[in-house]
Short mmCIF file of C-alpha atoms and ligand atoms in Angstrom, two decimals:
data_model
loop_
_atom_site.label_atom_id
_atom_site.label_comp_id
_atom_site.label_asym_id
_atom_site.label_seq_id
_atom_site.Cartn_x
_atom_site.Cartn_y
_atom_site.Cartn_z
CA UNK U 26 7.14 29.88 25.01
CA UNK U 27 9.81 29.84 23.37
CA UNK U 28 10.49 25.72 23.29
CA UNK U 29 10.69 23.45 20.98
CA UNK U 30 10.15 19.82 21.42
CA UNK U 31 11.77 18.20 17.41
CA UNK U 32 9.71 15.27 18.56
CA UNK U 33 6.29 16.93 17.52
CA UNK U 34 5.26 17.18 14.29
CA UNK U 35 2.09 19.38 13.41
CA UNK U 36 -0.01 18.48 10.10
CA UNK U 37 -1.00 21.27 8.21
CA UNK U 38 -3.92 19.87 7.43
CA UNK U 39 -5.96 23.41 6.52
CA UNK U 40 -7.69 25.33 3.68
CA UNK U 41 -5.33 27.22 2.11
CA UNK U 42 -2.23 28.50 1.66
CA UNK U 43 -3.19 31.08 3.77
CA UNK U 44 -3.85 29.48 7.03
CA UNK U 45 -0.64 27.17 6.32
CA UNK U 46 1.04 30.64 6.53
CA UNK U 47 -1.11 31.78 9.61
CA UNK U 48 -0.27 28.42 10.96
CA UNK U 49 3.02 28.58 10.64
CA UNK U 50 3.41 32.28 11.93
CA UNK U 51 1.79 30.99 14.86
CA UNK U 52 3.20 27.70 15.98
CA UNK U 53 6.61 28.03 13.64
CA UNK U 54 8.73 29.23 16.19
CA UNK U 55 8.37 26.21 18.72
CA UNK U 56 8.22 23.59 15.86
CA UNK U 57 10.85 21.75 13.47
CA UNK U 58 8.70 20.12 10.92
CA UNK U 59 5.65 20.59 9.69
CA UNK U 60 3.48 17.79 7.48
CA UNK U 61 2.53 18.37 4.44
CA UNK U 62 0.02 16.01 3.12
CA UNK U 63 -2.32 15.00 0.14
CA UNK U 64 -4.80 17.59 0.35
CA UNK U 65 -2.25 20.66 0.50
CA UNK U 66 -0.21 18.74 -1.80
CA UNK U 67 -2.53 17.87 -4.67
CA UNK U 68 -3.49 22.10 -4.03
CA UNK U 69 0.08 23.42 -4.11
CA UNK U 70 2.68 20.85 -5.48
CA UNK U 71 6.48 21.05 -4.84
CA UNK U 72 5.58 24.92 -4.07
CA UNK U 73 4.57 24.41 -0.92
CA UNK U 74 7.46 21.91 0.13
CA UNK U 75 10.13 24.10 -0.89
CA UNK U 76 8.43 27.22 1.20
CA UNK U 77 8.68 25.48 4.24
CA UNK U 78 11.80 24.58 3.36
CA UNK U 79 12.74 27.77 2.19
CA UNK U 80 11.93 29.02 5.74
CA UNK U 81 13.86 26.45 7.34
CA UNK U 82 11.26 23.96 8.93
CA UNK U 83 12.04 19.82 8.41
CA UNK U 84 9.83 18.72 6.33
CA UNK U 85 7.52 15.28 6.73
CA UNK U 86 5.95 14.67 3.30
CA UNK U 87 2.59 12.30 3.58
CA UNK U 88 1.58 11.38 0.35
CA UNK U 89 1.42 7.22 1.37
CA UNK U 90 2.82 6.24 -1.85
CA UNK U 91 1.04 2.69 -2.65
CA UNK U 92 1.77 1.27 -5.86
CA UNK U 93 3.95 -1.31 -8.21
CA UNK U 94 7.34 -1.11 -6.70
CA UNK U 95 8.17 0.33 -9.81
CA UNK U 96 6.07 3.67 -9.83
CA UNK U 97 6.88 4.08 -5.48
CA UNK U 98 10.46 4.12 -6.40
CA UNK U 99 10.25 6.76 -8.95
CA UNK U 100 7.58 8.94 -6.63
CA UNK U 101 10.02 8.27 -3.38
CA UNK U 102 13.17 9.97 -5.50
CA UNK U 103 11.07 11.86 -6.71
CA UNK U 104 10.45 13.01 -3.21
CA UNK U 105 13.94 12.71 -2.34
CA UNK U 106 14.94 15.47 -4.90
CA UNK U 107 12.30 17.48 -3.15
CA UNK U 108 15.19 17.85 0.07
CA UNK U 109 11.86 16.02 1.85
CA UNK U 110 12.64 14.79 5.21
CA UNK U 111 10.29 12.19 5.86
CA UNK U 112 7.74 10.61 3.42
CA UNK U 113 5.49 7.98 3.49
CA UNK U 114 4.65 4.56 1.81
CA UNK U 115 1.76 2.48 2.52
CA UNK U 116 3.48 -1.24 3.84
CA UNK U 117 0.49 -2.93 2.74
CA UNK U 118 1.60 -2.49 -0.92
CA UNK U 119 4.16 -5.45 0.20
CA UNK U 120 7.93 -6.58 1.08
CA UNK U 121 8.93 -5.36 -2.96
CA UNK U 122 7.08 -1.97 -2.78
CA UNK U 123 8.72 -1.58 0.60
CA UNK U 124 12.48 -1.90 -0.61
CA UNK U 125 12.00 -0.34 -3.95
CA UNK U 126 10.49 3.34 -1.71
CA UNK U 127 14.06 3.05 0.43
CA UNK U 128 16.17 2.30 -2.68
CA UNK U 129 14.41 5.69 -4.94
CA UNK U 130 14.48 7.52 -1.74
CA UNK U 131 18.40 6.76 -1.22
CA UNK U 132 19.04 7.30 -5.18
CA UNK U 133 17.25 10.44 -4.65
CA UNK U 134 18.64 12.07 -1.80
CA UNK U 135 22.18 10.90 -3.78
CA UNK U 136 21.76 12.46 -7.38
CA UNK U 137 20.04 15.62 -5.58
CA UNK U 138 22.84 16.12 -3.29
CA UNK U 139 20.25 15.97 -0.32
CA UNK U 140 20.15 14.31 3.05
CA UNK U 141 18.39 10.45 2.44
CA UNK U 142 14.74 10.97 3.48
CA UNK U 143 13.71 8.78 6.56
CA UNK U 144 11.10 6.18 4.63
CA UNK U 145 8.09 5.27 7.18
CA UNK U 146 5.61 2.93 6.36
CA UNK U 147 1.86 3.45 7.36
CA UNK U 148 0.68 0.07 8.68
CA UNK U 149 -2.81 0.09 9.66
CA UNK U 150 -4.15 3.69 9.85
CA UNK U 151 -5.78 4.90 13.24
CA UNK U 152 -8.80 5.62 11.81
CA UNK U 153 -9.13 1.79 11.13
CA UNK U 154 -10.71 -1.05 13.70
CA UNK U 155 -11.42 -4.31 14.19
CA UNK U 156 -14.95 -4.10 12.05
CA UNK U 157 -13.46 -2.31 9.61
CA UNK U 158 -10.50 -4.41 9.01
CA UNK U 159 -12.86 -7.55 8.27
CA UNK U 160 -14.44 -5.72 5.38
CA UNK U 161 -11.30 -5.66 3.68
CA UNK U 162 -10.71 -8.79 4.12
CA UNK U 163 -8.16 -8.53 6.99
CA UNK U 164 -9.24 -11.11 10.37
CA UNK U 165 -5.90 -10.46 12.07
CA UNK U 166 -6.43 -8.42 15.32
CA UNK U 167 -5.26 -4.81 14.59
CA UNK U 168 -1.86 -5.79 16.95
CA UNK U 169 -1.26 -8.20 14.56
CA UNK U 170 -1.37 -6.73 11.65
CA UNK U 171 0.94 -3.51 12.90
CA UNK U 172 3.33 -6.16 14.17
CA UNK U 173 3.35 -8.14 10.68
CA UNK U 174 3.56 -5.13 8.38
CA UNK U 175 6.14 -3.57 10.09
CA UNK U 176 8.11 -6.31 10.48
CA UNK U 177 8.26 -6.81 6.75
CA UNK U 178 8.82 -3.24 6.13
CA UNK U 179 11.29 -2.49 8.71
CA UNK U 180 13.70 -6.01 6.91
CA UNK U 181 13.30 -4.20 3.97
CA UNK U 182 15.59 -0.85 5.44
CA UNK U 183 12.03 1.04 6.40
CA UNK U 184 12.78 3.71 8.85
CA UNK U 185 10.64 3.66 10.85
CA UNK U 186 6.59 3.11 11.18
CA UNK U 187 3.19 5.13 11.55
CA UNK U 188 0.98 3.47 13.68
CA UNK U 189 -1.47 4.41 16.59
CA UNK U 190 -0.44 5.21 20.19
CA UNK U 191 -2.04 1.88 20.77
CA UNK U 192 0.33 -0.08 19.19
CA UNK U 193 3.77 1.42 19.83
CA UNK U 194 3.72 0.33 23.15
CA UNK U 195 3.51 -3.47 21.74
CA UNK U 196 5.57 -2.35 18.59
CA UNK U 197 8.81 -1.17 20.38
CA UNK U 198 9.11 -4.37 22.86
CA UNK U 199 8.49 -7.50 20.44
CA UNK U 200 10.46 -5.49 17.34
CA UNK U 201 14.20 -5.73 17.64
CA UNK U 202 15.59 -3.70 15.09
CA UNK U 203 16.04 0.05 15.52
CA UNK U 204 13.29 1.96 14.31
CA UNK U 205 11.08 4.97 14.83
CA UNK U 206 8.08 5.27 15.75
CA UNK U 207 5.55 8.21 14.58
CA UNK U 208 1.81 8.58 16.20
CA UNK U 209 -0.83 9.95 14.75
CA UNK U 210 -4.15 10.02 17.12
CA UNK U 211 -2.60 12.37 19.70
CA UNK U 212 -5.53 13.85 21.69
CA UNK U 213 -5.34 16.62 24.32
CA UNK U 214 -7.78 14.97 27.61
CA UNK U 215 -10.93 18.06 26.05
CA UNK U 216 -10.53 16.70 22.20
CA UNK U 217 -13.16 15.81 20.16
CA UNK U 218 -10.92 12.28 19.07
CA UNK U 219 -12.91 12.85 15.82
CA UNK U 220 -13.15 10.13 12.87
CA UNK U 221 -9.87 8.74 14.74
CA UNK U 222 -10.98 5.50 16.95
CA UNK U 223 -7.18 4.90 18.09
CA UNK U 224 -5.78 7.42 20.11
CA UNK U 225 -4.14 8.85 23.37
CA UNK U 226 -2.43 11.73 24.97
CA UNK U 227 0.79 13.35 24.51
CA UNK U 228 2.50 11.83 27.63
CA UNK U 229 0.93 7.88 27.67
CA UNK U 230 1.63 7.87 24.08
CA UNK U 231 5.63 9.26 24.69
CA UNK U 232 5.99 6.97 27.40
CA UNK U 233 5.19 3.96 25.89
CA UNK U 234 7.61 4.81 23.01
CA UNK U 235 6.46 7.95 20.55
CA UNK U 236 9.89 9.32 18.82
CA UNK U 237 7.54 11.46 17.19
CA UNK U 238 4.22 12.60 17.47
CA UNK U 239 2.05 14.01 14.90
CA UNK U 240 -0.48 16.02 15.69
CA UNK U 241 -3.33 18.09 13.27
CA UNK U 242 -6.76 19.03 14.82
CA UNK U 243 -5.50 19.71 18.65
CA UNK U 244 -3.47 22.06 17.26
CA UNK U 245 -4.44 24.21 13.89
CA UNK U 246 -8.19 23.55 15.29
CA UNK U 247 -7.91 25.28 18.78
CA UNK U 248 -9.26 28.40 19.82
CA UNK U 249 -5.55 28.76 20.84
CA UNK U 250 -2.84 26.80 19.03
CA UNK U 251 0.11 28.42 20.92
CA UNK U 252 -1.87 27.62 24.44
CA UNK U 253 -2.22 23.83 22.49
CA UNK U 254 0.90 23.15 21.19
CA UNK U 255 2.30 24.64 24.85
CA UNK U 256 -0.07 22.17 27.23
CA UNK U 257 1.22 18.80 25.18
CA UNK U 258 4.65 20.05 25.43
CA UNK U 259 3.60 20.32 28.96
CA UNK U 260 2.39 17.23 29.17
CA UNK U 261 5.10 15.77 27.57
CA UNK U 262 8.03 17.35 29.59
CA UNK U 263 6.52 14.97 32.90
CA UNK U 264 7.50 11.82 31.02
CA UNK U 265 10.76 10.56 30.94
CA UNK U 266 11.16 8.90 28.36
CA UNK U 267 12.40 5.34 29.09
CA UNK U 268 13.31 4.15 25.21
CA UNK U 269 11.45 -0.07 25.20
CA UNK U 270 13.36 -0.40 22.25
CA UNK U 271 15.21 -3.82 23.01
CA UNK U 272 17.18 -4.06 20.12
O1 C5P Z 318 -6.20 15.85 12.99
P1 C5P Z 318 -5.09 14.81 13.73
O2 C5P Z 318 -4.49 14.76 14.75
O3 C5P Z 318 -5.85 14.01 13.91
O4 C5P Z 318 -4.16 14.26 12.69
C1 C5P Z 318 -3.24 13.01 12.09
C2 C5P Z 318 -2.82 13.54 11.06
O5 C5P Z 318 -2.31 12.15 10.83
C3 C5P Z 318 -3.87 13.55 9.97
O6 C5P Z 318 -2.44 14.40 8.56
C4 C5P Z 318 -3.70 11.72 9.36
O7 C5P Z 318 -3.37 12.23 7.91
C5 C5P Z 318 -2.37 11.64 9.98
N1 C5P Z 318 -1.92 9.96 10.05
C6 C5P Z 318 -3.08 9.41 10.35
N2 C5P Z 318 -3.03 7.50 10.90
C7 C5P Z 318 -2.05 7.06 10.17
C8 C5P Z 318 -0.99 7.71 9.23
C9 C5P Z 318 -1.14 9.74 9.64
O8 C5P Z 318 -3.88 9.74 10.81
N3 C5P Z 318 -1.74 6.15 9.86
#
């Protein structure tokens, strides 16, 4: 299989650099972007980003920043300086924090001569459901909370949102601005859902308006990651994606 679908991002949520290299060797020729999350970044720091960039991949740095605006702004500036292509913030950090993140990303890119990374806002984690939201004092249904947070973040210049496959259609229909939807919680029919509570198959997510799919365990946890990726591409290819984003 020599095919690359740039809409698929594989999450490198593996144990160590040896497993990263092994996975990249196996599936790298069929991918444009890898996602580096908090585990790998905590263990290896910016060197993991550099290694992937040096190999020619785009890097999605998923550290889900959530702090006071100044702290998030300066962190986004540093991330942009590393040359990452996408980064995440928690939109629940509020309007000012979202705006600060966008400013930081722009500033860091212009100071380092790198491309401005896409700032993505995490709305409600795909591991959350209404019961868990209530426990942290949020009485909105999940979809309402997702739409509210997404609208706020996008109005502050955030380039896209991370949300579950169950909300993407509503988001693309209801938000009248240009934004990208990045969708985790993707599962093949044979997969365990693990800790994810709001999941869908790759074809359903694409049909509903996903621009990118973030996929971890269904690829790196598969007995044959290349076959798993191929199965994902085959399902995606069945969908003639009609954009449901009515601006
Ligand atoms: O293994 P799995 O396919 O469930 O991995 C999903 C990836 O997407 C993980 O790296 C997780 O951190 C990330 N993610 C998520 N839900 C969000 C944002 C990111 O699952 N709302």
